[in-house]
Short mmCIF file of C-alpha atoms in Angstrom, two decimals:
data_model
loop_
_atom_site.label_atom_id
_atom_site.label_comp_id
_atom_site.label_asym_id
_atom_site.label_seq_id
_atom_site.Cartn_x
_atom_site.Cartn_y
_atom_site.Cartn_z
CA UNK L 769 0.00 0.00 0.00
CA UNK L 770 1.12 3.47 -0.88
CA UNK L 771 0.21 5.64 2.50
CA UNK L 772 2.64 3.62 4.16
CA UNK L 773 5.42 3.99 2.50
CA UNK L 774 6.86 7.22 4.58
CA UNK L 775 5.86 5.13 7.68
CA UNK L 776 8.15 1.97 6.39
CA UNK L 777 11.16 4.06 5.35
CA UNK L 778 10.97 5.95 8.90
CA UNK L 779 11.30 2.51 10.62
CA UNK L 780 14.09 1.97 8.04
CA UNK L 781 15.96 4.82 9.31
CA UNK L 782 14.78 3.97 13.29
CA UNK L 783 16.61 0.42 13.01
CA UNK L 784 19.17 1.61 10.86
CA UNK L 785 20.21 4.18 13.05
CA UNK L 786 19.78 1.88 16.22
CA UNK L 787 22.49 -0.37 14.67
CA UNK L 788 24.57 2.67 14.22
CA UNK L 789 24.11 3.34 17.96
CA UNK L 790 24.90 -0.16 19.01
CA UNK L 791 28.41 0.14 17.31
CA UNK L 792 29.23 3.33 18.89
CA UNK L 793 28.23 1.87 22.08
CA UNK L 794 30.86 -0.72 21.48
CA UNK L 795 33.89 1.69 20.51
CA UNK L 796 32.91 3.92 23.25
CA UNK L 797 33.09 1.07 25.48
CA UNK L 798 36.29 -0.03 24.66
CA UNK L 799 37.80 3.67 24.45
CA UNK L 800 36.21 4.67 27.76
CA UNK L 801 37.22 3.05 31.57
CA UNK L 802 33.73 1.65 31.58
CA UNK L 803 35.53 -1.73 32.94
CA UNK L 804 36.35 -0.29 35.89
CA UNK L 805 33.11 1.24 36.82
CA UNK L 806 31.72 -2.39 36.26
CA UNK L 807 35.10 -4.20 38.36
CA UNK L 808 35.26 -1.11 41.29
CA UNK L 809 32.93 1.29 41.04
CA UNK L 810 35.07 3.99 40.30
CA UNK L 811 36.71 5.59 37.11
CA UNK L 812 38.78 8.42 36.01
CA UNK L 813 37.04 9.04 32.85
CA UNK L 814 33.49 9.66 33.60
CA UNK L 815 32.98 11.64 30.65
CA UNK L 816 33.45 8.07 28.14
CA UNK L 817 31.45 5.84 30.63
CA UNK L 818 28.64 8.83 30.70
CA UNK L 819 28.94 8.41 26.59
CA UNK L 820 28.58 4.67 26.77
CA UNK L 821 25.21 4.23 28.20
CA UNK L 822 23.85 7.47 26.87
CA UNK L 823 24.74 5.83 23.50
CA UNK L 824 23.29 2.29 24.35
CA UNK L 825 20.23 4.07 25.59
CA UNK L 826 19.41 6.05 22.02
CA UNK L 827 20.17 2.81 20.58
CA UNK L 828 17.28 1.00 22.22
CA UNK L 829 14.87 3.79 22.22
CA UNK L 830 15.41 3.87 18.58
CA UNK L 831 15.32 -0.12 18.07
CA UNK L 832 11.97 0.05 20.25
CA UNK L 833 10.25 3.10 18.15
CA UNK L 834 11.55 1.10 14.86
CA UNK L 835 9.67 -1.81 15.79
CA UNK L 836 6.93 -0.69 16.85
CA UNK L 837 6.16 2.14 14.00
CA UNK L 838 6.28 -1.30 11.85
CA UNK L 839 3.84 -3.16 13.98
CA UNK L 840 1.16 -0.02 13.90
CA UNK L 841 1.72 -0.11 10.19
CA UNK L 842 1.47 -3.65 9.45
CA UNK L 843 -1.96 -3.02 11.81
CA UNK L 844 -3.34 -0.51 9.81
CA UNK L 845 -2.84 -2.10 6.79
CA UNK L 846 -5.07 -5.12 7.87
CA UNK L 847 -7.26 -3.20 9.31
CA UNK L 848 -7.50 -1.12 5.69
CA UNK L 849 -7.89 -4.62 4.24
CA UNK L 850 -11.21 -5.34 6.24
CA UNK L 851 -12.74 -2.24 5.65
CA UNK L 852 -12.25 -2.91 1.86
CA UNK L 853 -13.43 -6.41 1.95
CA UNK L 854 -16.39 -4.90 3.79
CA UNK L 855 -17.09 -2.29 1.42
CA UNK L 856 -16.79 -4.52 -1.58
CA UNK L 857 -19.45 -6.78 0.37
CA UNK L 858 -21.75 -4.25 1.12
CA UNK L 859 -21.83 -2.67 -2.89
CA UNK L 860 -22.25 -6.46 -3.89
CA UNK L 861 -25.15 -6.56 -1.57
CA UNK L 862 -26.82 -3.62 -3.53
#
């Protein structure tokens, strides 16, 4: 269908750009002293650890907004399915 087409390229973009995320979580992890949070509870560069989970966090707001912008869509569409199948029942009917 052709109204959703905006909708499917934004989740595109969403998951695409989670992904993205995901692997600058991972070289900010290894950059950063993030280790030694996890080992002691303490680090000297709070500024990489701070990037780390601000990173992993847009990463899984966007993978959760991705998914679920292609779940309402794929909804809609049946749901714009039924109410054709009822309309072309109810023209047949008259």
């Amino acid at each position: 269908m052709p109204y959703f087409d905006r909708t499917r390229k934004c989740s595109i973009v969403f998951l695409s750009l989670s992904a993205l995320f995901f692997i600058m979580t991972i070289i900010t992890f290894f950059n950063s002293q993030f280790s030694e949070i996890l080992a002691y509870n303490f680090t000297n560069d709070l500024r990489g650890s701070i990037l780390t989970v601000i990173f992993l966090l847009i990463a899984i707001i966007l993978l959760v907004a991705g998914i679920a912008i292609r779940a309402i869509c794929k909804d809609a569409k049946e749901d714009f399915h039924r109410i054709d199948k009822l309309i072309s029942e109810l023209e047949k009917r008259d």
